[in-house]
Amino acid sequence: MNDATRTSTNPPVLPMPDLRDSFPGPFPASAHADDIERHATQWLRTFPLIRSERALSALTHITGQGVARTFPTAGRDELFLCADLFLWLTAFDDAHGEATGAADPARLLRTTSEYVHLLAGHHEPPGGPSVFGAALRDLLDRYGERATPAQYARLTAHLRDNLFGILWEAHHLHRPDRVTLPDYRAMRPHTVFVRTVVATAEVMLGYELTEPDRSSEPVRELETAVADLAGWINDLASYAKETARDGSATLGLPALLMRRHECDLEEAFRRASRMCEQQAAVAAARIAELTAGGGSLADHAHALRSVASSYVWHIDDSRYRT
Amino acid sequence: MNDATRTSTNPPVLPMPDLRDSFPGPFPASAHADDIERHATQWLRTFPLIRSERALSALTHITGQGVARTFPTAGRDELFLCADLFLWLTAFDDAHGEATGAADPARLLRTTSEYVHLLAGHHEPPGGPSVFGAALRDLLDRYGERATPAQYARLTAHLRDNLFGILWEAHHLHRPDRVTLPDYRAMRPHTVFVRTVVATAEVMLGYELTEPDRSSEPVRELETAVADLAGWINDLASYAKETARDGSATLGLPALLMRRHECDLEEAFRRASRMCEQQAAVAAARIAELTAGGGSLADHAHALRSVASSYVWHIDDSRYRT
């Protein structure tokens, strides 16, 4: 707890990854950034997923600006959809996951079952309609209008994985010692929503990977590197805030590395930073390789570069300052 | 408990649904039935998911004979694959779900996370490989060889729903009073695996529904009626056995109806039987309507008829006798 307290009052002492070689920035942003922010605010008036005006304003700001960097060349309506999807996941995690979910996991399961029902293709919620359910229906309808059957099925599958990740986290918040590094590596991409964002790229940007390309080694390695990087830098950036709030940073990479290597927080941040830099270098090399060939593989590599860039960009946002 | 005890010693006194009008039987069976049973036994030697020889023998028998009725016209290799898939789900539920899962839900989450990882497209388990993980990889590889990308994505999505259903059940086994009838209706198709079996039909029988047909009202109503019917008749057939074993029948339809209507077990069975008969009639009417038109809609209706028939058939099997 001493380490945590020290961190929350003086975060700059901890070593952070230097990603400038791999993702140099400045990161291009869509001209629609402010429109996305305005739209997102309006969407959250239609579907009031967030009660606090202050939280709503902070979240629509980072989401609007972030999504504008995730897919800088996407159309306006696609950007709106991507932003709303990300807002839904973040708002659900904030409202029902984390400490609330950990306090009553069975209740979280029941809440989640409504969304599993909608994701499985039913149009009506099993019980009374909820605000989160209505918002999810809106998202699925809008996505369904733009996606092929396979793209739609893949998105709903990834959303199930996000819900599973939130459940997993709620079950381990108070028993982080039961979580191994391989457990964490498998689950972290789902709790940071990065694979879901990647799954939307084809619809956002209008390309389609062939199945052999999708399952090829370069694409798999690139996606894994970006997924790891997104979760890990998020852990480092949010460590102080999460620790100060509800102790959920105990499930993050620094805490895991401290336990595994019996080291202090600074050493854990140093190790984590090196891990981030390594995955960033792997991702950058695969992006260079794939963009050189052109075609839909190059489109996908460009998408992965901007997705990674938006995660790199957003850890500097005020949402993560204590 | 008196009711339960009485039931387990003398089940025939309880009213059961009469489904002969809707699903008259005898139900056609594939000529490969015995081959499936032999293959399933062999597959469970390669992937030892079941320790007890007696349980293995009972399960391969009902699965072999059941799958031969689920898709009586399917090819031999497709039947083997369908049987193995059903075995995997049943064996996992028996080994890790139910009482074991309820005793340590967080552990069940960690166990499940390996399969979520594989379903999300990763080839290697996050930690050490498990027998269930290796068996799932085998299933996914074999399914992937036969399915279109959308069919593959739909199957893996339904498998996630099955895992979620098992988690849901484990969380409510000891607190069934928190489960409402709408909760139950939404989850029961996932715990009886029926939508997953339906999802395999296109691959088993070599047809493909168009998206407008898939989301049309007749198809949706037919699939819902068959899904309800499968779960409900399973609850009625297994009530005595489940109650005698670990009390998990408290999550089934008879217990829910007793609580909701403050009635005794016999009245609950009478109500449940009527519900089953009604859904069977809805399903039969939609099947008649859709088969009349020919094409892939008729193929799908035929598939739903044989899927429903196999659930109707299998509740008489000895697995459900106490």
XYZ file of C-alpha atoms in Angstrom:
644
model
C 0.000 0.000 0.000
C 2.959 2.315 0.565
C 3.994 1.911 -2.997
C 0.479 2.558 -4.179
C 0.141 5.690 -2.075
C 3.450 6.983 -3.267
C 2.427 6.355 -6.858
C -0.874 8.137 -6.598
C 0.755 11.289 -5.296
C 3.834 11.192 -7.480
C 3.331 9.049 -10.601
C 6.184 10.479 -12.719
C 8.871 8.594 -10.776
C 7.819 5.289 -12.334
C 9.475 4.224 -15.583
C 7.076 4.255 -18.552
C 7.603 2.646 -21.971
C 9.179 4.674 -24.739
C 7.144 3.828 -27.834
C 8.357 6.640 -30.074
C 10.453 4.340 -32.262
C 7.533 2.042 -33.056
C 4.617 4.498 -32.964
C 6.207 7.905 -33.454
C 3.197 10.163 -33.719
C 1.759 12.696 -34.062
C -1.219 10.438 -34.626
C -3.544 11.499 -37.446
C -7.075 12.246 -36.309
C -10.315 12.346 -38.267
C -11.736 15.796 -38.956
C -14.946 14.490 -37.371
C -13.452 14.288 -33.860
C -15.640 17.013 -32.377
C -18.709 15.693 -34.188
C -18.113 12.271 -32.653
C -17.907 13.830 -29.210
C -21.174 15.743 -29.759
C -22.876 12.681 -31.198
C -21.690 10.510 -28.296
C -23.101 12.979 -25.791
C -26.430 12.900 -27.622
C -26.419 9.100 -27.776
C -25.901 8.968 -24.022
C -28.925 11.259 -23.588
C -31.026 8.790 -25.615
C -29.567 5.849 -23.703
C -28.606 7.159 -20.258
C -25.899 4.633 -19.415
C -23.952 7.107 -17.290
C -25.502 9.067 -14.448
C -22.746 11.487 -13.532
C -22.523 14.492 -15.876
C -18.851 14.826 -15.101
C -18.116 11.203 -15.937
C -20.203 11.496 -19.115
C -18.310 14.542 -20.260
C -14.895 12.981 -19.563
C -15.822 9.739 -21.276
C -17.352 11.291 -24.403
C -14.297 13.505 -24.743
C -11.714 10.721 -24.613
C -13.891 8.409 -26.712
C -14.556 11.020 -29.394
C -10.931 12.044 -29.660
C -9.738 8.448 -29.291
C -11.995 6.961 -31.980
C -11.000 9.804 -34.312
C -7.465 8.420 -33.985
C -8.494 4.738 -34.076
C -9.934 5.067 -37.583
C -8.857 8.484 -38.906
C -10.083 7.746 -42.459
C -13.464 6.209 -41.581
C -16.790 7.807 -42.477
C -18.766 9.884 -40.007
C -21.555 7.372 -39.322
C -19.052 4.540 -38.908
C -17.090 6.617 -36.399
C -20.292 7.345 -34.484
C -21.056 3.638 -34.331
C -17.563 2.704 -33.181
C -17.653 5.385 -30.484
C -21.056 4.232 -29.202
C -19.879 0.642 -29.076
C -16.840 1.589 -27.036
C -18.963 3.805 -24.762
C -21.375 0.946 -24.140
C -18.570 -1.404 -23.081
C -16.859 1.187 -20.911
C -20.084 2.330 -19.261
C -21.144 -1.247 -18.581
C -17.768 -2.093 -17.077
C -17.880 1.021 -14.890
C -21.475 0.469 -13.741
C -21.667 -3.305 -13.325
C -18.156 -4.738 -13.562
C -15.214 -4.047 -11.255
C -16.146 -3.527 -7.589
C -19.928 -3.779 -8.121
C -19.590 -7.051 -9.978
C -17.103 -8.427 -7.475
C -19.528 -7.709 -4.624
C -22.269 -9.848 -6.187
C -21.030 -12.017 -9.074
C -24.327 -13.908 -9.426
C -26.134 -10.621 -9.983
C -23.575 -9.669 -12.628
C -24.277 -13.001 -14.347
C -28.011 -12.239 -14.386
C -27.434 -8.715 -15.694
C -25.129 -10.066 -18.382
C -27.581 -12.773 -19.424
C -29.810 -10.123 -21.036
C -26.985 -9.108 -23.378
C -26.012 -12.709 -24.122
C -29.637 -13.207 -25.147
C -29.557 -10.203 -27.495
C -26.152 -11.161 -28.909
C -27.481 -14.661 -29.639
C -29.964 -13.084 -32.047
C -33.104 -12.438 -29.999
C -34.778 -9.101 -30.494
C -36.456 -8.738 -27.133
C -34.906 -8.939 -23.670
C -36.028 -11.924 -21.579
C -37.444 -9.794 -18.768
C -38.200 -6.093 -18.558
C -36.101 -4.010 -20.946
C -33.032 -2.295 -19.476
C -31.284 0.847 -20.693
C -28.124 -1.123 -21.456
C -30.182 -3.709 -23.343
C -31.935 -1.049 -25.426
C -28.614 0.599 -26.229
C -27.097 -2.729 -27.255
C -30.047 -3.416 -29.572
C -29.443 -0.049 -31.223
C -25.753 -0.876 -31.723
C -26.432 -4.350 -33.107
C -29.037 -3.019 -35.548
C -26.671 -0.357 -36.830
C -23.790 -2.809 -37.110
C -25.987 -5.409 -38.800
C -26.918 -2.918 -41.537
C -23.258 -2.504 -42.486
C -21.697 -5.926 -41.878
C -21.608 -9.209 -43.748
C -23.023 -12.207 -41.836
C -19.512 -13.339 -40.918
C -18.469 -9.845 -39.781
C -21.622 -9.587 -37.684
C -21.091 -13.016 -36.127
C -17.467 -12.172 -35.330
C -18.400 -8.896 -33.637
C -21.072 -10.498 -31.465
C -18.608 -13.245 -30.554
C -16.021 -10.679 -29.458
C -18.649 -8.819 -27.432
C -19.399 -12.074 -25.622
C -15.665 -12.317 -24.879
C -15.723 -8.779 -23.435
C -18.613 -9.749 -21.155
C -16.736 -12.891 -20.147
C -13.628 -10.812 -19.423
C -15.629 -8.501 -17.160
C -17.046 -11.533 -15.339
C -13.585 -13.013 -14.990
C -12.250 -9.766 -13.534
C -15.146 -9.460 -11.068
C -14.377 -12.962 -9.802
C -10.715 -12.236 -9.193
C -10.657 -8.676 -7.944
C -10.455 -9.853 -4.355
C -8.291 -12.902 -5.073
C -5.650 -11.674 -7.533
C -3.175 -14.228 -6.153
C -5.123 -16.933 -8.010
C -4.407 -15.290 -11.377
C -1.304 -16.420 -13.277
C 0.515 -14.409 -15.929
C -0.791 -16.707 -18.716
C -4.373 -16.286 -17.356
C -3.878 -12.544 -17.410
C -2.396 -12.473 -20.905
C -5.339 -14.465 -22.247
C -7.976 -12.269 -20.608
C -6.501 -8.771 -20.752
C -7.304 -8.145 -24.450
C -10.971 -8.853 -23.667
C -11.134 -6.449 -20.723
C -9.483 -3.627 -22.688
C -11.865 -4.310 -25.659
C -9.042 -4.137 -28.211
C -9.954 -7.238 -30.211
C -13.515 -5.977 -30.534
C -12.231 -2.679 -31.909
C -10.017 -4.599 -34.366
C -13.020 -6.736 -35.352
C -14.907 -3.586 -36.407
C -12.070 -2.389 -38.677
C -13.332 -4.122 -41.830
C -16.740 -2.496 -41.434
C -15.292 0.875 -40.444
C -12.933 1.038 -43.406
C -14.668 -1.089 -46.047
C -12.209 -3.892 -46.740
C -12.431 -7.634 -46.167
C -9.645 -10.020 -45.242
C -9.609 -13.435 -46.875
C -9.733 -16.332 -44.424
C -6.208 -17.553 -45.266
C -4.917 -14.011 -44.639
C -6.869 -13.723 -41.388
C -5.339 -16.885 -39.997
C -1.843 -16.283 -41.400
C 1.089 -16.040 -39.011
C 1.930 -12.351 -39.721
C -1.668 -11.230 -39.069
C -2.003 -13.343 -35.935
C 1.300 -12.087 -34.537
C 0.430 -8.475 -35.360
C -2.992 -8.716 -33.707
C -1.562 -10.398 -30.617
C 1.185 -7.785 -30.284
C -1.293 -4.905 -30.570
C -3.698 -6.623 -28.146
C -0.949 -7.137 -25.559
C 0.361 -3.612 -25.992
C -3.106 -2.051 -25.585
C -3.811 -3.865 -22.326
C -0.366 -3.409 -20.835
C 0.049 0.309 -21.452
C -3.464 0.807 -20.132
C -2.449 -1.015 -16.945
C 0.608 1.179 -16.522
C -1.273 4.399 -17.213
C -4.199 3.585 -14.957
C -2.261 1.991 -12.104
C -2.330 4.940 -9.746
C -5.964 5.780 -10.373
C -7.218 2.200 -10.092
C -5.253 1.565 -6.929
C -6.554 4.752 -5.339
C -10.164 3.924 -6.265
C -10.916 0.292 -5.554
C -7.747 -1.727 -5.583
C -8.504 -3.279 -8.986
C -4.966 -2.532 -10.135
C -4.074 -5.674 -8.201
C -5.188 -7.543 -11.337
C -2.973 -5.491 -13.639
C 0.455 -6.194 -15.054
C 2.533 -4.296 -12.449
C 0.973 -6.181 -9.526
C 1.334 -9.494 -11.345
C 5.011 -8.849 -12.090
C 5.661 -7.788 -8.476
C 4.204 -11.094 -7.283
C 5.927 -13.198 -9.922
C 9.380 -11.655 -9.565
C 9.080 -10.627 -5.912
C 10.192 -7.153 -6.920
C 9.136 -3.619 -6.015
C 6.774 -1.432 -8.005
C 9.509 0.456 -9.812
C 11.156 -2.746 -11.015
C 7.743 -4.087 -12.083
C 7.119 -0.926 -14.124
C 10.575 -1.260 -15.664
C 9.902 -4.859 -16.676
C 6.405 -4.010 -17.943
C 7.763 -1.099 -19.954
C 10.284 -3.381 -21.646
C 7.502 -5.849 -22.444
C 5.459 -3.024 -24.005
C 8.411 -1.803 -26.050
C 9.065 -5.333 -27.326
C 5.461 -5.906 -28.417
C 5.370 -2.445 -29.997
C 8.486 -3.338 -32.005
C 6.964 -6.655 -33.117
C 3.774 -4.864 -34.178
C 5.653 -2.122 -36.049
C 7.757 -4.678 -37.946
C 4.689 -6.681 -39.001
C 2.894 -3.484 -40.045
C 5.860 -2.479 -42.228
C 5.944 -5.960 -43.783
C 2.204 -6.136 -44.481
C 1.708 -2.592 -45.758
C 4.463 -3.181 -48.341
C 2.336 -5.820 -50.109
C -0.777 -3.706 -50.682
C -4.325 -5.067 -50.909
C -6.578 -5.899 -47.978
C -3.605 -7.101 -45.919
C -2.153 -3.598 -46.169
C -5.556 -2.108 -45.251
C -5.617 -4.329 -42.196
C -2.068 -3.413 -41.209
C -2.915 0.298 -41.520
C -5.966 -0.310 -39.323
C -3.875 -2.092 -36.705
C -1.377 0.780 -36.730
C -4.070 3.359 -36.032
C -5.773 1.129 -33.436
C -2.462 0.749 -31.595
C -1.795 4.468 -31.964
C -5.131 5.367 -30.381
C -4.325 3.236 -27.333
C -0.856 4.799 -27.141
C -2.434 8.238 -27.475
C -5.244 7.777 -24.969
C -3.116 6.756 -21.989
C -2.010 10.384 -21.744
C -5.601 11.555 -21.352
C -6.841 13.080 -18.146
C -9.094 10.082 -17.475
C -5.959 8.368 -16.243
C -4.624 11.194 -14.145
C -5.368 10.930 -10.458
C -38.068 -32.782 -0.228
C -40.974 -35.144 0.361
C -42.166 -34.567 -3.157
C -38.698 -35.134 -4.515
C -38.257 -38.335 -2.582
C -41.609 -39.626 -3.705
C -40.734 -38.787 -7.299
C -37.413 -40.516 -7.299
C -38.948 -43.752 -6.075
C -42.104 -43.561 -8.163
C -41.748 -41.230 -11.154
C -44.684 -42.529 -13.244
C -47.289 -40.756 -11.067
C -46.268 -37.372 -12.458
C -48.029 -36.125 -15.620
C -45.749 -35.987 -18.661
C -46.399 -34.199 -21.972
C -48.089 -36.056 -24.772
C -46.165 -35.036 -27.898
C -47.483 -37.725 -30.253
C -49.625 -35.302 -32.233
C -46.731 -32.957 -32.998
C -43.827 -35.418 -33.139
C -45.447 -38.785 -33.771
C -42.448 -41.037 -34.275
C -41.043 -43.543 -34.807
C -38.074 -41.266 -35.362
C -35.852 -42.176 -38.309
C -32.281 -42.996 -37.343
C -29.121 -42.990 -39.417
C -27.746 -46.400 -40.363
C -24.465 -45.182 -38.833
C -25.844 -45.176 -35.262
C -23.614 -47.989 -34.016
C -20.603 -46.573 -35.869
C -21.127 -43.246 -34.118
C -21.207 -44.988 -30.765
C -17.979 -46.859 -31.541
C -16.315 -43.725 -32.875
C -17.382 -41.722 -29.807
C -15.882 -44.331 -27.505
C -12.641 -44.158 -29.462
C -12.624 -40.341 -29.395
C -12.992 -40.428 -25.621
C -9.972 -42.730 -25.428
C -7.944 -40.161 -27.395
C -9.306 -37.325 -25.257
C -10.146 -38.823 -21.865
C -12.819 -36.345 -20.770
C -14.687 -38.931 -18.726
C -13.050 -41.043 -16.059
C -15.774 -43.513 -15.187
C -16.077 -46.379 -17.671
C -19.726 -46.752 -16.780
C -20.484 -43.079 -17.390
C -18.524 -43.212 -20.649
C -20.458 -46.197 -21.880
C -23.849 -44.671 -20.967
C -22.973 -41.334 -22.547
C -21.563 -42.699 -25.802
C -24.629 -44.915 -26.143
C -27.201 -42.133 -25.762
C -25.098 -39.705 -27.812
C -24.548 -42.170 -30.654
C -28.186 -43.166 -30.846
C -29.360 -39.592 -30.247
C -27.191 -37.966 -32.922
C -28.283 -40.685 -35.372
C -31.810 -39.297 -34.841
C -30.765 -35.628 -34.771
C -29.456 -35.758 -38.332
C -30.591 -39.093 -39.803
C -29.500 -38.172 -43.352
C -26.096 -36.681 -42.512
C -22.818 -38.234 -43.628
C -20.767 -40.444 -41.366
C -17.924 -37.985 -40.641
C -20.400 -35.176 -39.978
C -22.273 -37.390 -37.508
C -19.003 -38.228 -35.762
C -18.213 -34.528 -35.436
C -21.660 -33.658 -34.088
C -21.483 -36.478 -31.556
C -18.034 -35.411 -30.345
C -19.193 -31.815 -29.961
C -22.157 -32.873 -27.870
C -19.954 -35.206 -25.815
C -17.513 -32.398 -25.111
C -20.257 -30.108 -23.828
C -21.895 -32.813 -21.745
C -18.618 -34.052 -20.288
C -17.509 -30.511 -19.439
C -20.825 -29.751 -17.770
C -20.639 -32.990 -15.772
C -17.007 -32.488 -14.731
C -16.786 -28.731 -14.114
C -20.300 -27.302 -14.133
C -23.152 -28.094 -11.763
C -22.088 -28.836 -8.168
C -18.326 -28.546 -8.826
C -18.716 -25.176 -10.485
C -21.109 -23.939 -7.812
C -18.580 -24.810 -5.108
C -15.895 -22.580 -6.653
C -17.240 -20.255 -9.365
C -13.946 -18.353 -9.747
C -12.177 -21.608 -10.533
C -14.832 -22.416 -13.136
C -14.187 -18.994 -14.700
C -10.462 -19.750 -14.925
C -11.091 -23.199 -16.397
C -13.496 -21.713 -18.925
C -11.094 -18.955 -19.918
C -8.922 -21.509 -21.744
C -11.836 -22.401 -24.036
C -12.827 -18.761 -24.545
C -9.241 -18.213 -25.674
C -9.422 -21.084 -28.173
C -12.883 -20.054 -29.405
C -11.576 -16.516 -29.989
C -9.194 -17.946 -32.576
C -5.987 -18.700 -30.686
C -4.328 -22.008 -31.435
C -2.537 -22.541 -28.158
C -3.944 -22.539 -24.631
C -2.742 -19.680 -22.422
C -1.222 -21.961 -19.768
C -0.481 -25.668 -19.801
C -2.660 -27.621 -22.208
C -5.672 -29.421 -20.732
C -7.462 -32.484 -22.054
C -10.656 -30.481 -22.593
C -8.672 -27.793 -24.412
C -6.991 -30.339 -26.696
C -10.356 -31.942 -27.454
C -11.901 -28.567 -28.250
C -9.036 -27.756 -30.630
C -9.712 -31.027 -32.432
C -13.414 -30.163 -32.742
C -12.775 -26.630 -33.972
C -10.268 -27.831 -36.570
C -12.698 -30.420 -37.917
C -15.583 -27.947 -37.952
C -13.445 -25.263 -39.577
C -12.605 -27.615 -42.467
C -16.308 -27.958 -43.332
C -17.829 -24.567 -42.451
C -17.993 -21.184 -44.147
C -16.490 -18.309 -42.110
C -19.971 -17.219 -40.990
C -20.961 -20.765 -40.021
C -17.749 -21.143 -38.064
C -18.218 -17.799 -36.302
C -21.806 -18.703 -35.418
C -20.814 -22.055 -33.951
C -18.065 -20.591 -31.787
C -20.484 -17.878 -30.631
C -23.031 -20.505 -29.587
C -20.324 -22.478 -27.778
C -19.514 -19.319 -25.800
C -23.208 -19.134 -24.904
C -23.101 -22.725 -23.675
C -20.125 -21.892 -21.458
C -21.944 -18.802 -20.203
C -25.036 -20.913 -19.467
C -22.940 -23.347 -17.429
C -21.453 -20.406 -15.495
C -24.915 -18.956 -14.930
C -26.167 -22.275 -13.608
C -23.202 -22.716 -11.270
C -23.914 -19.285 -9.777
C -27.553 -20.047 -9.074
C -27.566 -23.661 -8.020
C -27.640 -22.680 -4.357
C -29.839 -19.602 -4.818
C -32.562 -20.691 -7.248
C -34.974 -18.211 -5.648
C -33.091 -15.414 -7.427
C -33.925 -16.881 -10.845
C -37.096 -15.655 -12.576
C -39.004 -17.530 -15.259
C -37.801 -15.064 -17.971
C -34.187 -15.569 -16.768
C -34.689 -19.296 -17.011
C -36.309 -19.178 -20.452
C -33.410 -17.111 -21.779
C -30.716 -19.394 -20.355
C -32.203 -22.879 -20.655
C -31.545 -23.303 -24.407
C -27.857 -22.647 -23.715
C -27.582 -25.209 -20.908
C -29.315 -27.919 -22.970
C -27.040 -27.071 -25.986
C -29.954 -27.113 -28.439
C -29.118 -23.900 -30.303
C -25.577 -25.141 -30.821
C -26.915 -28.365 -32.326
C -29.221 -26.301 -34.595
C -26.252 -24.123 -35.569
C -24.425 -27.211 -36.876
C -27.341 -28.272 -39.097
C -26.192 -26.376 -42.208
C -22.780 -28.011 -42.020
C -24.195 -31.430 -41.153
C -26.673 -31.439 -44.053
C -25.035 -29.166 -46.628
C -27.510 -26.323 -47.066
C -27.238 -22.609 -46.295
C -29.995 -20.282 -45.130
C -30.079 -16.785 -46.562
C -29.859 -14.030 -43.951
C -33.419 -12.767 -44.598
C -34.690 -16.335 -44.117
C -32.610 -16.806 -40.975
C -34.073 -13.715 -39.356
C -37.626 -14.236 -40.657
C -40.461 -14.607 -38.180
C -41.333 -18.247 -39.049
C -37.729 -19.413 -38.602
C -37.274 -17.480 -35.374
C -40.523 -18.814 -33.918
C -39.689 -22.356 -34.972
C -36.208 -22.219 -33.450
C -37.517 -20.716 -30.210
C -40.267 -23.340 -29.918
C -37.801 -26.194 -30.460
C -35.305 -24.620 -28.039
C -37.952 -24.248 -25.315
C -39.276 -27.738 -25.904
C -35.802 -29.319 -25.701
C -34.988 -27.671 -22.386
C -38.361 -28.217 -20.778
C -38.807 -31.889 -21.606
C -35.249 -32.459 -20.441
C -36.144 -30.828 -17.116
C -39.191 -33.037 -16.710
C -37.343 -36.205 -17.647
C -34.339 -35.525 -15.445
C -36.175 -34.082 -12.436
C -36.042 -37.159 -10.263
C -32.430 -37.975 -11.073
C -31.137 -34.421 -10.633
C -32.987 -33.971 -7.353
C -31.645 -37.250 -6.025
C -28.072 -36.367 -7.012
C -27.275 -32.783 -6.109
C -30.457 -30.748 -5.913
C -29.809 -29.024 -9.243
C -33.389 -29.707 -10.305
C -34.187 -26.643 -8.174
C -33.176 -24.621 -11.254
C -35.483 -26.545 -13.574
C -38.958 -25.769 -14.819
C -40.952 -27.801 -12.249
C -39.279 -26.074 -9.290
C -39.690 -22.657 -10.913
C -43.389 -23.261 -11.563
C -43.927 -24.512 -8.006
C -42.414 -21.299 -6.666
C -44.209 -19.049 -9.115
C -47.662 -20.591 -8.733
C -47.248 -21.827 -5.158
C -48.407 -25.240 -6.312
C -47.332 -28.810 -5.634
C -45.037 -30.896 -7.831
C -47.860 -32.695 -9.624
C -49.521 -29.426 -10.612
C -46.155 -28.022 -11.712
C -45.610 -31.066 -13.944
C -49.129 -30.648 -15.347
C -48.458 -26.988 -16.193
C -45.021 -27.777 -17.619
C -46.454 -30.574 -19.738
C -49.047 -28.206 -21.215
C -46.280 -25.691 -21.963
C -44.298 -28.423 -23.751
C -47.336 -29.525 -25.763
C -48.030 -25.934 -26.821
C -44.466 -25.310 -28.008
C -44.444 -28.677 -29.776
C -47.627 -27.661 -31.625
C -46.135 -24.288 -32.600
C -43.001 -26.024 -33.880
C -44.960 -28.653 -35.818
C -47.127 -26.001 -37.504
C -44.104 -23.944 -38.570
C -42.347 -27.080 -39.830
C -45.389 -27.952 -41.966
C -45.528 -24.399 -43.326
C -41.818 -24.186 -44.147
C -41.383 -27.655 -45.638
C -44.226 -26.913 -48.076
C -42.182 -24.191 -49.786
C -39.078 -26.277 -50.582
C -35.531 -24.885 -50.859
C -33.181 -24.230 -47.974
C -36.070 -23.162 -45.740
C -37.535 -26.637 -46.130
C -34.107 -28.168 -45.435
C -33.921 -26.126 -42.268
C -37.437 -27.097 -41.194
C -36.606 -30.785 -41.748
C -33.480 -30.301 -39.628
C -35.471 -28.666 -36.837
C -37.958 -31.526 -36.926
C -35.261 -34.140 -36.471
C -33.450 -32.061 -33.823
C -36.696 -31.776 -31.837
C -37.372 -35.471 -32.384
C -33.993 -36.443 -30.977
C -34.676 -34.492 -27.781
C -38.148 -36.063 -27.557
C -36.589 -39.480 -28.148
C -33.692 -39.147 -25.720
C -35.695 -38.293 -22.607
C -36.809 -41.932 -22.522
C -33.224 -43.115 -22.352
C -31.843 -44.827 -19.314
C -29.545 -41.884 -18.535
C -32.631 -40.242 -17.074
C -33.848 -43.181 -15.067
C -32.971 -43.088 -11.399
